[in-house]
PDB file of C-alpha atoms in Angstrom:
ATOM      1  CA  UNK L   1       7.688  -2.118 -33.240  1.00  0.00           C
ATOM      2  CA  UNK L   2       8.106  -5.965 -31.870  1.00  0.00           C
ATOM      3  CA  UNK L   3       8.731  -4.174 -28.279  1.00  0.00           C
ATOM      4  CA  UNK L   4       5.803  -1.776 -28.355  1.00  0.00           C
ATOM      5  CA  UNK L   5       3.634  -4.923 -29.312  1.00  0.00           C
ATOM      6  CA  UNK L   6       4.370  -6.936 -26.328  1.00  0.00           C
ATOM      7  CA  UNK L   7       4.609  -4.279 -23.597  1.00  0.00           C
ATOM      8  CA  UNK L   8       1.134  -2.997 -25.244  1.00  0.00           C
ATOM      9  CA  UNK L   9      -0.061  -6.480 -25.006  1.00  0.00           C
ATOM     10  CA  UNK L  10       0.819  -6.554 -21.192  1.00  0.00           C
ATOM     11  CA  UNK L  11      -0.256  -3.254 -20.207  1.00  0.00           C
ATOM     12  CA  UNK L  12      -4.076  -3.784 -22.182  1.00  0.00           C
ATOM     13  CA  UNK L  13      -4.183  -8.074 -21.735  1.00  0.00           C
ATOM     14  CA  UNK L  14      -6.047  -8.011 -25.715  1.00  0.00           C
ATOM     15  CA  UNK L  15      -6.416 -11.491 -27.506  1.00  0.00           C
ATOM     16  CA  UNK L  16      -3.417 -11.953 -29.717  1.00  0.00           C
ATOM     17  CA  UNK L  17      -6.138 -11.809 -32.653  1.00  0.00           C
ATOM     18  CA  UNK L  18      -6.863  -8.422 -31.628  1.00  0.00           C
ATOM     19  CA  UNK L  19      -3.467  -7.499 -30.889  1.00  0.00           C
ATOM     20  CA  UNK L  20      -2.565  -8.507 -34.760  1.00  0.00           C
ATOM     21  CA  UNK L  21      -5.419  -6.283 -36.211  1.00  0.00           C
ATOM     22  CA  UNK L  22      -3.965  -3.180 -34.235  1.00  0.00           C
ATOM     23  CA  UNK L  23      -0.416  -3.697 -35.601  1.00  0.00           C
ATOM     24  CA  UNK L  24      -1.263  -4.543 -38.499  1.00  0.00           C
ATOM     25  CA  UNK L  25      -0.012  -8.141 -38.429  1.00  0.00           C
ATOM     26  CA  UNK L  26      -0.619 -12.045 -38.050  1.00  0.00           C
ATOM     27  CA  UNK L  27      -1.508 -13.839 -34.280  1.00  0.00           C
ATOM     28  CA  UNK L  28       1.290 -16.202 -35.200  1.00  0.00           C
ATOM     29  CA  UNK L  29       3.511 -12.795 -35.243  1.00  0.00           C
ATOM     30  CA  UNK L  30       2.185 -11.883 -32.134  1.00  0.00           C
ATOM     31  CA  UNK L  31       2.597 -14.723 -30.447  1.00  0.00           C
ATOM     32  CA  UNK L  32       6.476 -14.992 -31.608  1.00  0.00           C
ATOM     33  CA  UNK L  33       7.325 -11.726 -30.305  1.00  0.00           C
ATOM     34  CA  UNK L  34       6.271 -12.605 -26.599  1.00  0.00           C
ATOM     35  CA  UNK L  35       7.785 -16.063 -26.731  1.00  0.00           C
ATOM     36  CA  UNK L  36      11.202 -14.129 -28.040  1.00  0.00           C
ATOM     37  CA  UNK L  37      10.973 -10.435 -25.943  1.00  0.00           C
ATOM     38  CA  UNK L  38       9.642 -11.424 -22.621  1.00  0.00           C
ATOM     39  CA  UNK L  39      13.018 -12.752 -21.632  1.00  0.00           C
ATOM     40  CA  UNK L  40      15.192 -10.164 -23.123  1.00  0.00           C
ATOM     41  CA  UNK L  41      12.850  -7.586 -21.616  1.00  0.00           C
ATOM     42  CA  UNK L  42      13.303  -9.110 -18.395  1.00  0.00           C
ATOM     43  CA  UNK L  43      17.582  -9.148 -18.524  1.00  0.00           C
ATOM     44  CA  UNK L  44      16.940  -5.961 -19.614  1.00  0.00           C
ATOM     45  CA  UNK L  45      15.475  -4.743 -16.516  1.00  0.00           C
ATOM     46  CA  UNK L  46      17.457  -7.367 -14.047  1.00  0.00           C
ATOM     47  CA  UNK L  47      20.119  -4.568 -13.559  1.00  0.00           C
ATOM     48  CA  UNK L  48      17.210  -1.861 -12.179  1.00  0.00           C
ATOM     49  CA  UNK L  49      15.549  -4.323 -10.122  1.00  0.00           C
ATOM     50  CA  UNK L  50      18.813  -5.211  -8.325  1.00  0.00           C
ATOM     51  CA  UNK L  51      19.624  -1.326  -8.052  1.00  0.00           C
ATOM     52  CA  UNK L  52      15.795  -1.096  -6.162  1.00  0.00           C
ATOM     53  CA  UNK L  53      16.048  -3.494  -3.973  1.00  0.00           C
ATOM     54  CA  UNK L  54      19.535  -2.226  -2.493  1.00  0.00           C
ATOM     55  CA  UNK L  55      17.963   1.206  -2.461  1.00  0.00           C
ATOM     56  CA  UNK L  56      15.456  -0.208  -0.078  1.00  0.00           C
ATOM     57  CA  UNK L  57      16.891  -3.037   1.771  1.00  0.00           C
ATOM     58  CA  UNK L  58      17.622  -0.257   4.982  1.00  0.00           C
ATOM     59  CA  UNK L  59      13.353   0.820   4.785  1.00  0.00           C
ATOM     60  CA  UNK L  60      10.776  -0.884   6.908  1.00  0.00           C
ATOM     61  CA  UNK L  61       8.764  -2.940   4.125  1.00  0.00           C
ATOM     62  CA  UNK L  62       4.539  -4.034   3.524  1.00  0.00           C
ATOM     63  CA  UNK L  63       3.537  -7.545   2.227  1.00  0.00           C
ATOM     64  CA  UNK L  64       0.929  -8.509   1.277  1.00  0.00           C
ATOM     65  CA  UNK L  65      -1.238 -11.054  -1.442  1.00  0.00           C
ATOM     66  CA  UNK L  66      -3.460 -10.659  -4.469  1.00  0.00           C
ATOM     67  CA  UNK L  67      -4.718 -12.617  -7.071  1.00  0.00           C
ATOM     68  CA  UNK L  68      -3.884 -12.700 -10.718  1.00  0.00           C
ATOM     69  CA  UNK L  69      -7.107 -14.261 -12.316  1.00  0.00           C
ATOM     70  CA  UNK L  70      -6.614 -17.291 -14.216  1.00  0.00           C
ATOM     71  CA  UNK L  71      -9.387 -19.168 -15.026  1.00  0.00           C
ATOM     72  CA  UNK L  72     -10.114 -22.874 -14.516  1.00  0.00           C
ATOM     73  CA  UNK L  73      -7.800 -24.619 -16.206  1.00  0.00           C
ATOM     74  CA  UNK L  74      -7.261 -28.452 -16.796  1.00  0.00           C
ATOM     75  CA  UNK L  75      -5.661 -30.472 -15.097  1.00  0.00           C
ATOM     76  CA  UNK L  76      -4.614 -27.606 -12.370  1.00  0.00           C
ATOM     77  CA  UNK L  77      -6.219 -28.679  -9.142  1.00  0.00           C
ATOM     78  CA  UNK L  78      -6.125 -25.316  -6.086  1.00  0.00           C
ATOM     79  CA  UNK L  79      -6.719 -22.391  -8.239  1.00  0.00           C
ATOM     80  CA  UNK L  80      -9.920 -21.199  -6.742  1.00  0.00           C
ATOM     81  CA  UNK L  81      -9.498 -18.817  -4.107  1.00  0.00           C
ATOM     82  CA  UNK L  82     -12.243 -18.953  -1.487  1.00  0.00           C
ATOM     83  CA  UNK L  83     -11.586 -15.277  -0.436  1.00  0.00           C
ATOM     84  CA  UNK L  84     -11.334 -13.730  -3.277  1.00  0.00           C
ATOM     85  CA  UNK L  85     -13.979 -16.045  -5.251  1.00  0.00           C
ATOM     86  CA  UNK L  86     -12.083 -16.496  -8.250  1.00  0.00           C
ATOM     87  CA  UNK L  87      -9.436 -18.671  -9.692  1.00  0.00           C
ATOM     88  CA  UNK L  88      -5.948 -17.383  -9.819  1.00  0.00           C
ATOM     89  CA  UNK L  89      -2.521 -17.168  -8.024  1.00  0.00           C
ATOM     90  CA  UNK L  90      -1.917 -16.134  -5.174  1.00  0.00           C
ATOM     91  CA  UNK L  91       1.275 -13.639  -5.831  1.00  0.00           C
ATOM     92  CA  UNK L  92       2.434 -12.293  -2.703  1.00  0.00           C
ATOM     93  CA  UNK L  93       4.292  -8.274  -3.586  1.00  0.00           C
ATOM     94  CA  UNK L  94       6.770  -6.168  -1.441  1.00  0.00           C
ATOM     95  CA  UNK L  95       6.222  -2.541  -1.080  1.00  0.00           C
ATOM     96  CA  UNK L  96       8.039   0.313   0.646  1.00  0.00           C
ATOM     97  CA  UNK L  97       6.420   2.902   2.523  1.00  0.00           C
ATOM     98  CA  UNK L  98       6.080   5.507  -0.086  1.00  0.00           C
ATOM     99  CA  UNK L  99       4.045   2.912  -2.230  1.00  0.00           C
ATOM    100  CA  UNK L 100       6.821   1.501  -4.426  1.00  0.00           C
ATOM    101  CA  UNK L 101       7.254  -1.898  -5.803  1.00  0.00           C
ATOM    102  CA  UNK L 102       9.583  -4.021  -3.736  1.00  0.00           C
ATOM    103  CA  UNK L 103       9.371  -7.573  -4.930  1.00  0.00           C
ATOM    104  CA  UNK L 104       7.247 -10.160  -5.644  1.00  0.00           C
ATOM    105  CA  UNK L 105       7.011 -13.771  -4.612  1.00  0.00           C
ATOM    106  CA  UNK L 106       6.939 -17.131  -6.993  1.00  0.00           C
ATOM    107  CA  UNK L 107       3.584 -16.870  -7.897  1.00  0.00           C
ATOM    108  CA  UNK L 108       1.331 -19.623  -5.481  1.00  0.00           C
ATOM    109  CA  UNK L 109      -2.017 -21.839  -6.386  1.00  0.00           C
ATOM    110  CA  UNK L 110      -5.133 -19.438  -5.593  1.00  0.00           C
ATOM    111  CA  UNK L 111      -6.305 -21.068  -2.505  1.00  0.00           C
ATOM    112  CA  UNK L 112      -3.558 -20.904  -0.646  1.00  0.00           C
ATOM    113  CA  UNK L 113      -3.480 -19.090   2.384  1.00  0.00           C
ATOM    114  CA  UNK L 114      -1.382 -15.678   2.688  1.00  0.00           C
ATOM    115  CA  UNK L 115       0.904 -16.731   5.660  1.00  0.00           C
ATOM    116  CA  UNK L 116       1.790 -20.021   3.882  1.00  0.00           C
ATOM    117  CA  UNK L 117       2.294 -18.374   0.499  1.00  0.00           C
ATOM    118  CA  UNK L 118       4.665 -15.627   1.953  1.00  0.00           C
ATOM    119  CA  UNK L 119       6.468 -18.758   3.164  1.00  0.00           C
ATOM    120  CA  UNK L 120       6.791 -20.980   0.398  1.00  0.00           C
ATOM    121  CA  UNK L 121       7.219 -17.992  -2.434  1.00  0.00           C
ATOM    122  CA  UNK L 122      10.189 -17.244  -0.943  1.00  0.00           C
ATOM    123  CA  UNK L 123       9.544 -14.054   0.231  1.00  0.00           C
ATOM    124  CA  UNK L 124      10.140 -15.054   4.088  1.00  0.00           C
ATOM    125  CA  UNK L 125      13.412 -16.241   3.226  1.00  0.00           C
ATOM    126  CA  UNK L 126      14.431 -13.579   1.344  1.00  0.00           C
ATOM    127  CA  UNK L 127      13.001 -10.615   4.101  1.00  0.00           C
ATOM    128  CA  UNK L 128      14.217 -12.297   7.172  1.00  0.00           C
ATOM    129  CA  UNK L 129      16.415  -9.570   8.028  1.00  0.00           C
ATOM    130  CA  UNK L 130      13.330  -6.974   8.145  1.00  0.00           C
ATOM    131  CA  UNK L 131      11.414  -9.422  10.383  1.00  0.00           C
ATOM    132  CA  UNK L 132      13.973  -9.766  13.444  1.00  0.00           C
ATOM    133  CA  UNK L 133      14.237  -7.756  16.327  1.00  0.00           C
ATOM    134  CA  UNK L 134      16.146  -4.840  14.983  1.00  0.00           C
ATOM    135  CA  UNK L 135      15.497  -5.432  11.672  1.00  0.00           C
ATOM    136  CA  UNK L 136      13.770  -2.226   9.887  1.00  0.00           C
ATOM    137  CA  UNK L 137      10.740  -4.003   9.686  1.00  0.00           C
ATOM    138  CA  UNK L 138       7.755  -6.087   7.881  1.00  0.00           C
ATOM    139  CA  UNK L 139       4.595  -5.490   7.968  1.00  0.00           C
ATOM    140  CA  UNK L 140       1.415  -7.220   7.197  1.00  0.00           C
ATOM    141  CA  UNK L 141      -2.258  -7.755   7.859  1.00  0.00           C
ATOM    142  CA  UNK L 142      -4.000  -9.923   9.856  1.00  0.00           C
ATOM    143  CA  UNK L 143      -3.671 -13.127   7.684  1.00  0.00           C
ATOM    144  CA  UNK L 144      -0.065 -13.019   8.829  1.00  0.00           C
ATOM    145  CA  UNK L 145      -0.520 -13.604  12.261  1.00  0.00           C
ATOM    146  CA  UNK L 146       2.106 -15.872  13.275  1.00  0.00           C
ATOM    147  CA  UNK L 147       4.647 -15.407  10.661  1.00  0.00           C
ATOM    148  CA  UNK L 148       7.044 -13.857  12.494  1.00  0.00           C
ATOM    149  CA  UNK L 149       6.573 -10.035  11.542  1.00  0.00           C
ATOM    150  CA  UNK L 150       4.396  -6.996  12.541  1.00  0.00           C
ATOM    151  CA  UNK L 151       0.481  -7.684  12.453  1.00  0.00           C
ATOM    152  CA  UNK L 152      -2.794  -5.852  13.953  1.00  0.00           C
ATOM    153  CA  UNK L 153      -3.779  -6.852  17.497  1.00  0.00           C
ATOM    154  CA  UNK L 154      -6.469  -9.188  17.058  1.00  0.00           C
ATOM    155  CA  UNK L 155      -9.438  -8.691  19.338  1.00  0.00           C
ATOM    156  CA  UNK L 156      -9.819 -11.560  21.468  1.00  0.00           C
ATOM    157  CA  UNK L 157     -13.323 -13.113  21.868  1.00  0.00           C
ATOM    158  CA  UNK L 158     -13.550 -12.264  25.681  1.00  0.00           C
ATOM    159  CA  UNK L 159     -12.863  -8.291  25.442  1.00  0.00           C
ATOM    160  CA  UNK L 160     -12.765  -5.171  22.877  1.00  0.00           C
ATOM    161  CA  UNK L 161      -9.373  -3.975  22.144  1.00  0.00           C
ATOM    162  CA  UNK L 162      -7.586  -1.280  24.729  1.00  0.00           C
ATOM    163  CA  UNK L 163      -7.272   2.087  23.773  1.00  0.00           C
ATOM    164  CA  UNK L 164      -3.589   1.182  23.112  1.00  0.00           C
ATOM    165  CA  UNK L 165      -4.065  -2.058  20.842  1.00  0.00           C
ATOM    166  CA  UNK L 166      -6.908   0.235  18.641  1.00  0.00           C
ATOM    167  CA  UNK L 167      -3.806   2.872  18.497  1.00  0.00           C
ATOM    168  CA  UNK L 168      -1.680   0.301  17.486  1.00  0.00           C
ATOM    169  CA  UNK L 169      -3.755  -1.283  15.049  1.00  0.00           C
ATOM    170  CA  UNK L 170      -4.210   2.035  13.523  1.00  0.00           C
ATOM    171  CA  UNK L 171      -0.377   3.208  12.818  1.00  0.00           C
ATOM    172  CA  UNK L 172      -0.245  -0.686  11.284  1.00  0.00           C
ATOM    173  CA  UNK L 173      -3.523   0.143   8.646  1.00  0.00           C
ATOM    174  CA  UNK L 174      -1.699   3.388   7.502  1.00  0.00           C
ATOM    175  CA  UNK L 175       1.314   2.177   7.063  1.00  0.00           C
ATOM    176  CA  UNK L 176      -0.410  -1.263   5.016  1.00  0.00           C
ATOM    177  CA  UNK L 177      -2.368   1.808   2.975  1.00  0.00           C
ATOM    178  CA  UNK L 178       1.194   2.075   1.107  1.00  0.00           C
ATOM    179  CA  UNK L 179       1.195  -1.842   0.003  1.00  0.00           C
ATOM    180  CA  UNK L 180      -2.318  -1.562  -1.530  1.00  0.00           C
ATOM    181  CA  UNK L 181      -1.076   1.616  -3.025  1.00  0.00           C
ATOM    182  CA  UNK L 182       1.473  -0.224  -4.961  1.00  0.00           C
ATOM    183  CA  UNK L 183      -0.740  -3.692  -5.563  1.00  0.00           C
ATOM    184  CA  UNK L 184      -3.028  -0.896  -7.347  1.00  0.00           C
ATOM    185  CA  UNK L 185      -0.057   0.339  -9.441  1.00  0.00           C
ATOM    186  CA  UNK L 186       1.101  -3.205 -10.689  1.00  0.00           C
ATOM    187  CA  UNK L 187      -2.057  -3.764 -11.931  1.00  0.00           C
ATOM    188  CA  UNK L 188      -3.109  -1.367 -14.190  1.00  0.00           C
ATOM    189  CA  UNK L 189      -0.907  -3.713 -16.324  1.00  0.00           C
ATOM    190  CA  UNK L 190      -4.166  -5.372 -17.265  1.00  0.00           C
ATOM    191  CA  UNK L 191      -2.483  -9.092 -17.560  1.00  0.00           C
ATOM    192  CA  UNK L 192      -2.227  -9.121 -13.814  1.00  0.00           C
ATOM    193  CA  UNK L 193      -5.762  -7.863 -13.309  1.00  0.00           C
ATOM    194  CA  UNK L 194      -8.212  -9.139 -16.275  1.00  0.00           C
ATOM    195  CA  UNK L 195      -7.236 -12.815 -16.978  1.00  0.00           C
ATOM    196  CA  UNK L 196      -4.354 -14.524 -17.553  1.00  0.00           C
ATOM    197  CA  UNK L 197      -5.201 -16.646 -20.623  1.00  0.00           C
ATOM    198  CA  UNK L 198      -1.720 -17.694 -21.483  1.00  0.00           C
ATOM    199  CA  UNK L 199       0.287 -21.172 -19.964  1.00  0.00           C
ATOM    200  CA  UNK L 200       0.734 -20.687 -16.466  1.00  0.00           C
ATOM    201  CA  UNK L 201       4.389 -21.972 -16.495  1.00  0.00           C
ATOM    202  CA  UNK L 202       4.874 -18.552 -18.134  1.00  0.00           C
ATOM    203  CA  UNK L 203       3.292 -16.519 -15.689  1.00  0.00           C
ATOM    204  CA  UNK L 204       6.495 -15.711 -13.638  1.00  0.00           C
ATOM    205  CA  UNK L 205       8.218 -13.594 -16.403  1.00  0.00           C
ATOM    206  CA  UNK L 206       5.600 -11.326 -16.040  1.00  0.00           C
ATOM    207  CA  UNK L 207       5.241 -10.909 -12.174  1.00  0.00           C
ATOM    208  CA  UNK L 208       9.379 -10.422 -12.514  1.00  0.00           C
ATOM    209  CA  UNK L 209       8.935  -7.708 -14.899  1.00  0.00           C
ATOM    210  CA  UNK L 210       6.078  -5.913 -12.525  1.00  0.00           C
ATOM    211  CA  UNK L 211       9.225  -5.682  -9.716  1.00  0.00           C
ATOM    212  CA  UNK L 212       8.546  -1.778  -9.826  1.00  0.00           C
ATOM    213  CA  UNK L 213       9.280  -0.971 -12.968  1.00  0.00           C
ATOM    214  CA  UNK L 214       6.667   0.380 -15.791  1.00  0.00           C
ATOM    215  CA  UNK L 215       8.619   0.482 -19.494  1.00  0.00           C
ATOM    216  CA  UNK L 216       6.159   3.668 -20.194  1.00  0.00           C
ATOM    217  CA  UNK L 217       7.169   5.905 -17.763  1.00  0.00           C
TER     218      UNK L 217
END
C-alpha cells in the first residue's frame, strides 16, 4: 500500500492531510513514505529511462519549457515567470516525434529565459550531437533563436516572410505539436501542474521520475 500512496499522491498533488484520510492513516505516515519511496522509485525506474533514451538517441528530438507552479516562497528570489504569470520552475523536457518523453532538464528559477535554461539545465550539453550539422536534429520554438538548433524564421521588421520561410515555419510548428503533446502527458501528474507545495530541493526526484514513464500504465 506505501507505493500506491505516493504514486497516488503524485498523480492527484492532495494535501498529505487528505492523503491520510483516503488511506486510512496519519500525515506523519504519509509524509514518511515519500521521504523513503521517492528514491527507491526512482532506481527503480533508472534502468527504463536509460533503455529510452538509447532507443531514441538516432530520432530528431523537440525541446521545449514549462512551468511547474510553485508558489512564492521565502527566501527564493526569481520564481515569478513574467510569461507565464506565475511562480514556478522553469523545467525544460525532451520529446521525440511521436510525442514521447525524452528527458528533462535540472529544473531552473521561473523567470529565466528558455534559451538560457536549455543551457544551464544541461540539456544543451547533453543534446549536442542532435544540434550539429548532421546530427538527427533539435528542434525548438522561437525563444531558442540562437542556441544553436532548428527554430522558425522570424519575420524581420522590414518585410513579411517568403512563401518559403512561411513553408518552413510550418513543417517546424508540426513537428513542435509532438513536444506539447508530451508536456501535456507529464502533467496530468497533477504535482507538476497544480502546485508544488513541498521543499523545492526535492523537486528534481519528481521531474526524474516524469522521464517518460507513468507507474499506471
Amino acid at each position: 500500500m506505501a507505493v500506491v500512496v505516493v504514486l497516488f499522491y503524485l498523480r492527484r498533488n492532495n494535501s498529505q492531510a487528505v492523503e491520510a484520510e483516503l488511506f486510512g492513516c496519519s500525515q506523519p505516515t504519509v509524509s514518511r513514505y515519500l521521504t523513503i519511496l521517492e528514491p527507491v522509485i526512482g532506481r527503480c525506474l533508472e534502468s527504463l529511462e536509460a533503455e529510452a533514451a538509447a532507443d531514441r538517441a538516432h530520432s530528431t528530438l523537440i525541446v521545449d519549457g514549462f512551468l511547474v507552479p510553485t508558489g512564492e516562497r521565502a527566501h527564493t528570489k526569481g520564481l515569478f515567470s513574467g510569461k507565464r504569470h506565475a511562480c514556478g520552475v522553469n523545467v525544460q523536457a525532451v520529446a521525440d516525434l511521436r510525442g514521447h518523453l525524452v528527458d528533462f532538464g535540472e529544473p531552473m528559477l521561473g523567470s529565466m529565459h528558455d534559451a538560457r535554461a536549455f543551457t544551464e539545465s544541461g540539456i544543451a550539453k547533453r543534446y549536442a550531437a542532435h544540434a550539429e550539422p548532421g546530427g538527427p536534429g533539435l528542434i525548438g520554438d522561437k525563444g531558442y533563436v540562437g542556441c544553436g538548433i532548428i527554430t522558425p524564421v522570424k519575420k524581420p521588421d522590414y518585410r513579411p516572410l517568403t512563401a518559403a520561410e512561411g513553408w518552413f515555419n510550418r513543417q517546424i510548428n508540426r513537428r513542435r505539436s509532438a513536444g506539447e503533446r508530451a508536456i501535456a502527458h507529464a502533467v496530468n501528474w497533477k504535482i507538476l501542474d497544480t502546485g508544488y507545495r513541498r521543499p523545492l530541493r526535492l523537486l528534481g526526484l519528481e521531474i526524474y521520475r516524469r522521464q517518460g514513464f507513468n507507474p499506471f500504465e
